[in-house]
Coordinates of C-alpha atoms and ligand atoms in Angstrom, one line a residue:
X1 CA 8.7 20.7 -12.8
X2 CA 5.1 21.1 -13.3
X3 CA 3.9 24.5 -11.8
X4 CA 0.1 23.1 -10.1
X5 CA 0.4 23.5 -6.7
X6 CA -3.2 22.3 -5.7
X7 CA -4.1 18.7 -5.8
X8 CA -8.2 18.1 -5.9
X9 CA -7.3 15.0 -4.1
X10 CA -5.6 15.3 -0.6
X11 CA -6.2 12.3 1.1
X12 CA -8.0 9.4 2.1
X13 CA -8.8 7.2 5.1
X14 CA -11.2 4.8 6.7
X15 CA -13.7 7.1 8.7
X16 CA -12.6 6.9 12.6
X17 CA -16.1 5.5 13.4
X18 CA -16.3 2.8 11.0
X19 CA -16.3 -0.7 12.2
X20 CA -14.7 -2.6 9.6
X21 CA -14.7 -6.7 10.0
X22 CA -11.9 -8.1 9.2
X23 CA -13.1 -11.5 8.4
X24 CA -14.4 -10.6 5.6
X25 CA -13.5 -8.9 1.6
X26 CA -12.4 -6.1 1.8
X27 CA -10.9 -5.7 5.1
X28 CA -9.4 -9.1 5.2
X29 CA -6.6 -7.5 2.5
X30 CA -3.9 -7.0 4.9
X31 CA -3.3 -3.4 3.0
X32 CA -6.9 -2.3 3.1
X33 CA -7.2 -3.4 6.9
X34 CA -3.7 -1.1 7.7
X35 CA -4.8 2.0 5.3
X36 CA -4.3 4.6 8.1
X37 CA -3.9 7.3 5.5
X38 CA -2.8 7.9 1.8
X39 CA -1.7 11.0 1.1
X40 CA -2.1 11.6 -2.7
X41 CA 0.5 13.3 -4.8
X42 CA -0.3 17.1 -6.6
X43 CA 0.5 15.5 -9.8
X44 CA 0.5 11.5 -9.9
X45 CA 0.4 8.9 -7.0
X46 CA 1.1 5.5 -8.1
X47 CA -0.1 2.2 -6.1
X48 CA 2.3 -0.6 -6.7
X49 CA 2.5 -4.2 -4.7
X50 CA 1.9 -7.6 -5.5
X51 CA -0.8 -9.6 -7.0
X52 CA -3.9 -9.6 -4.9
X53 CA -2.5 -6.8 -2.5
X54 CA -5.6 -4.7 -2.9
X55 CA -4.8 -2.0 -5.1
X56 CA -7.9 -2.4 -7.4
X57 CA -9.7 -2.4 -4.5
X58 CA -8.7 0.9 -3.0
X59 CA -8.6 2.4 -6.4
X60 CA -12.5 1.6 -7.0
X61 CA -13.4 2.3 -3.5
X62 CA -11.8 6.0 -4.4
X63 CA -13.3 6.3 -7.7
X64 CA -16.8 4.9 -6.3
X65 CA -16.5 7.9 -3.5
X66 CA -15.4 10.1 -6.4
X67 CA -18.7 9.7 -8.5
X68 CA -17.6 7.3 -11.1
X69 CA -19.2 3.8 -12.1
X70 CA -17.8 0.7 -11.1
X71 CA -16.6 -0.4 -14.2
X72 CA -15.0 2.9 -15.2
X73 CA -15.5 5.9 -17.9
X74 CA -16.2 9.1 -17.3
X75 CA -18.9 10.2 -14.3
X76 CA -21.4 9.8 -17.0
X77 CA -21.2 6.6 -17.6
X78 CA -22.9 4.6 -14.6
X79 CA -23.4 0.4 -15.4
X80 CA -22.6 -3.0 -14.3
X81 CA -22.4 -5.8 -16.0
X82 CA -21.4 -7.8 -12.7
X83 CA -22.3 -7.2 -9.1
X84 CA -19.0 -7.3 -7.1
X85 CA -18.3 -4.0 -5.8
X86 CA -16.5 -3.8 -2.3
X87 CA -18.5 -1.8 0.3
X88 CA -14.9 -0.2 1.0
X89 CA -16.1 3.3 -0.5
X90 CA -19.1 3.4 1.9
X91 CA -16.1 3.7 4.9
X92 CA -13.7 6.3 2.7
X93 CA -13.0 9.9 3.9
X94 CA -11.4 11.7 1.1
X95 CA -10.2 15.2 1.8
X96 CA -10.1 17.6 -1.1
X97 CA -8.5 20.7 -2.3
X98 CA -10.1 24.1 -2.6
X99 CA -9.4 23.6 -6.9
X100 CA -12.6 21.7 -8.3
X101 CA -11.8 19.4 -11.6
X102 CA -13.3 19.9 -14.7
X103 CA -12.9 16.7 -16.0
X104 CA -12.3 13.5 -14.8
X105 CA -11.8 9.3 -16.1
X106 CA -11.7 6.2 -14.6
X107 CA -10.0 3.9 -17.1
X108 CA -9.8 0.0 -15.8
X109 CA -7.9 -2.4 -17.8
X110 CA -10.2 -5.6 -16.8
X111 CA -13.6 -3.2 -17.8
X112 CA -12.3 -1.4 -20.6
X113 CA -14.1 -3.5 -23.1
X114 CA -17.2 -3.0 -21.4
X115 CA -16.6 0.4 -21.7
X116 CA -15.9 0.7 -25.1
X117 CA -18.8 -1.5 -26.0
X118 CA -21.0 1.0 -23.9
X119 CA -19.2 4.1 -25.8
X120 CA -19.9 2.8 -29.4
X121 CA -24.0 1.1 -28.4
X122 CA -24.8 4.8 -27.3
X123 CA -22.8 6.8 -29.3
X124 CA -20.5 8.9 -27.7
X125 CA -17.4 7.9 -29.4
X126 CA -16.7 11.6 -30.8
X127 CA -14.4 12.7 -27.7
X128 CA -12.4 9.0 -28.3
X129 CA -12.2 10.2 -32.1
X130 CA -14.0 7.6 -33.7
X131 CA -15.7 3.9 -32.4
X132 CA -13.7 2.1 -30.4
X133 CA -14.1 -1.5 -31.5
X134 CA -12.9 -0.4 -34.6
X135 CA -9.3 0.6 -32.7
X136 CA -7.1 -2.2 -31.5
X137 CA -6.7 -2.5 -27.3
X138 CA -4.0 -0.5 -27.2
X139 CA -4.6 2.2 -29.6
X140 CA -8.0 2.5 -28.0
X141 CA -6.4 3.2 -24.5
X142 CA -4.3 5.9 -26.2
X143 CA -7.1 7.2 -27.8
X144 CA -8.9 8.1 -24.0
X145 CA -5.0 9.2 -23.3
X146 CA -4.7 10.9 -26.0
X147 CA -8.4 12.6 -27.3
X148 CA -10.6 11.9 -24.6
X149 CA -8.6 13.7 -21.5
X150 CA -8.9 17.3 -21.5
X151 CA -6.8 18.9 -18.8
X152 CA -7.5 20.0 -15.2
X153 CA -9.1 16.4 -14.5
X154 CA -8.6 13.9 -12.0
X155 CA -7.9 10.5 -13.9
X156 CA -7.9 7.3 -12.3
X157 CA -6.1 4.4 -13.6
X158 CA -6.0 0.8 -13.4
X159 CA -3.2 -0.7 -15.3
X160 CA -2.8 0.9 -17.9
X161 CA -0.3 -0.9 -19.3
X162 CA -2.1 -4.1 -20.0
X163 CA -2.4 -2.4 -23.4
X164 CA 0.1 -0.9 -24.2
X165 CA 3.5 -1.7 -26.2
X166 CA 6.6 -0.4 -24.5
X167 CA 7.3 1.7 -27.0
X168 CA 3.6 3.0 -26.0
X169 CA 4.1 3.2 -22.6
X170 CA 6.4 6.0 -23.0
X171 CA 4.2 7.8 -25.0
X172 CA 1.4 7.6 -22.1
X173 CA 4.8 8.8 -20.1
X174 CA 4.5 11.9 -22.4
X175 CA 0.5 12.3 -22.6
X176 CA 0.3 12.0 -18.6
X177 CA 3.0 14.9 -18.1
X178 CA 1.2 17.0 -20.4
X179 CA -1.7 16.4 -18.6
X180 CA -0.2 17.0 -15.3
X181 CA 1.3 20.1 -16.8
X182 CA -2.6 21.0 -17.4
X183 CA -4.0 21.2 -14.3
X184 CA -4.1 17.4 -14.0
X185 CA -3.6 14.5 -11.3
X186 CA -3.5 11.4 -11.5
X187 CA -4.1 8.0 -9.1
X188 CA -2.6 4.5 -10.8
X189 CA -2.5 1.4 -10.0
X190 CA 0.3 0.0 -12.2
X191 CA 2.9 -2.8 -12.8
X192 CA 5.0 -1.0 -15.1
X193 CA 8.5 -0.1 -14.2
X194 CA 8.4 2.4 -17.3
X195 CA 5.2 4.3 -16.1
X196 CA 6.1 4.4 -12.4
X197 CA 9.4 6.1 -13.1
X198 CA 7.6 9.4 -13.5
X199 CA 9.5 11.9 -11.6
X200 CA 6.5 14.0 -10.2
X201 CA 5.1 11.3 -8.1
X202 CA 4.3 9.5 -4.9
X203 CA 4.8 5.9 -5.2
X204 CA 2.7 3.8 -3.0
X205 CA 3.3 0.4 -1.5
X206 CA 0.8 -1.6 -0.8
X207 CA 1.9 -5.2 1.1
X208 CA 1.3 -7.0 4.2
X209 CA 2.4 -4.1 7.0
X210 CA 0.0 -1.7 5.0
X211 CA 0.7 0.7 2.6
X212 CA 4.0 3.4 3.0
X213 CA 5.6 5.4 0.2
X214 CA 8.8 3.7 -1.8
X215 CA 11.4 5.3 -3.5
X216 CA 11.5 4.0 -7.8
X217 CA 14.6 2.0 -7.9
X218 CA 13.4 0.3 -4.3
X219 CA 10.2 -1.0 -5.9
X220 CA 10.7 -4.7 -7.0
X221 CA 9.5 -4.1 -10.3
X222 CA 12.6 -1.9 -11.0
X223 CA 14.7 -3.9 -9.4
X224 CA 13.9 -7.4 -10.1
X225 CA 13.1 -5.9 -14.1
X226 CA 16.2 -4.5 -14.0
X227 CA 18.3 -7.9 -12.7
X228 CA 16.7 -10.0 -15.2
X229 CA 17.1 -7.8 -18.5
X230 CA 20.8 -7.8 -17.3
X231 CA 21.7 -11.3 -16.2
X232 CA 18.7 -13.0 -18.4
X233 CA 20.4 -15.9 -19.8
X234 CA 21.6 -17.0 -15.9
X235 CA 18.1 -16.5 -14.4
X236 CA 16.6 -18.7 -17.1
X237 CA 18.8 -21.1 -16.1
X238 CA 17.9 -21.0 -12.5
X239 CA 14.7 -20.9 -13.4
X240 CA 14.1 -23.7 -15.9
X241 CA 16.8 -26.0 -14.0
X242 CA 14.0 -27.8 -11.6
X243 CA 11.7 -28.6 -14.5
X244 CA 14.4 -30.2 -16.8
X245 CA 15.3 -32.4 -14.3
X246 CA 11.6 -33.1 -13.4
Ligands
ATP1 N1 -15.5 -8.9 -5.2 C1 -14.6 -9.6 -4.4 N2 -15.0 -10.4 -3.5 C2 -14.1 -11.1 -2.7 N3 -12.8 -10.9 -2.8 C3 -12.3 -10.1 -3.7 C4 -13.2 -9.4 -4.6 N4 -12.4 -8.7 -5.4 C5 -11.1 -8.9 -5.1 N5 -11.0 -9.8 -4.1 C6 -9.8 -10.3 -3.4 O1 -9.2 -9.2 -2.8 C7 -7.8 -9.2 -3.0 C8 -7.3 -7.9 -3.6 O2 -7.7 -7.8 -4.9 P1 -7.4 -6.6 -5.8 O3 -8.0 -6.8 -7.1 O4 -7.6 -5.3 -5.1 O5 -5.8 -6.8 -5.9 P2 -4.7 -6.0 -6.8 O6 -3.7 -5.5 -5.9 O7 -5.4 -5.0 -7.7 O8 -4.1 -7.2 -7.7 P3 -3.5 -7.2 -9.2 O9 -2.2 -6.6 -9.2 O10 -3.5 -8.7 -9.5 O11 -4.5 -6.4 -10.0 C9 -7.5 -10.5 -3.8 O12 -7.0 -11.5 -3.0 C10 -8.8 -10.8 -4.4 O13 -9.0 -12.2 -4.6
MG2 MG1 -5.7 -4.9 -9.7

């Protein structure tokens, strides 16, 4: 079990005196609307939920209050290529820890090109070992995973996975417990049954009654995962029955 006791992220809420309006993005996302308070994990907190449940959302709004640009990197790196941040992080409260972090990346699957682009136009591709255009999606992922993270950092993740192989995924299983075993913690927004079954973690729900902590083998990406690997060949056939007869 990994010895850090002191998370540099406690938790967040909406500030009592903000007046959010519902009608409108981002307080119209039932989950955003409910967030009372998320208590983040010492080590890894994971957001999980459906499509469109606003876990992007929350996790910008967090990495916004946190410093970072909108389309991810580390603090340094401050662009955007389009204007559609939520004004969510102007209404965040985020309590932190004594422990300040020395390091710190926001890594967004749907920016990461941007990213990379940014990276190899000015330079700075030395901490990534090497440009990263010149490293295929995934490998480039591993490479922030792998060269670019340092230890005692807070690391904020979007997907992840959208990169990576599964054979890959385990090894980011690896790289983030190292990490975490360095002084680390970690906020991600993830899809992955494989990375979500981290031991040392919170896992987040995000869906229409707000947000409220889930156990691993209660999430539907475990479960409904784990019932189609095993009965495949009948769910294929329940699925694929309407359109044959279409
Ligand atoms: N800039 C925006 N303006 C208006 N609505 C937005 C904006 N960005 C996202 N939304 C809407 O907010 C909702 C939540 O989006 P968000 O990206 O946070 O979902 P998510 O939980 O991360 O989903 P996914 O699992 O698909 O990544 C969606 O219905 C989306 O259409
Ligand atoms: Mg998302």
């Amino acid at each position: 079990m990994p010895k850090r006791t002191k998370p540099y992220l406690l938790h967040a809420s909406i500030h009592p005196d903000f007046n959010p309006n519902c009608d409108e993005y981002p307080f119209c996302i039932p989950a955003v609307r409910e967030i009372r308070k998320i208590e983040f994990h010492p080590n890894v907190t994971f957001f999980v939920g459906e499509n469109g449940s606003g876990k992007s959302t929350v996790l910008e709004a967090i990495a916004l209050a946190l410093g970072f640009g909108p389309e991810g990197g580390t603090r340094n790196v401050q662009f955007r290529t389009v204007e559609s941040v939520s004004p969510l992080h102007g209404a965040l409260r985020i309590a932190r820890g004594a422990l300040k972090p020395l390091d710190g990346y926001f890594l967004r699957a749907e920016s990461f090109f941007n990213v990379a682009s940014y990276m190899d136009q000015v330079g700075y591709t030395a901490g990534y070992g090497g440009p990263l255009h010149s490293k295929s999606h995934g490998e480039s992922f591993m490479a922030v995973l792998l060269n670019k993270l340092k230890g005692n950092g807070i690391y904020l993740f979007d997907e992840p996975e959208a990169a990576l192989s599964p054979s890959r995924q385990l090894s980011a299983l690896s790289a983030i417990h190292a990490l975490v075993e360095t002084r680390s913690q970690f906020v991600i927004a993830t899809h992955s049954p494989i990375l979500m079954s981290y031991p040392h973690a919170r896992i987040i729900q995000f869906d229409r009654s707000g947000v409220h902590d889930v156990a691993y083998e209660e999430t539907e990406h475990y479960a409904l995962t784990r019932d189609f690997l095993n009965n495949y060949p009948r769910r294929l056939t329940q699925l694929l029955s309407n359109d044959e007869e279409a």
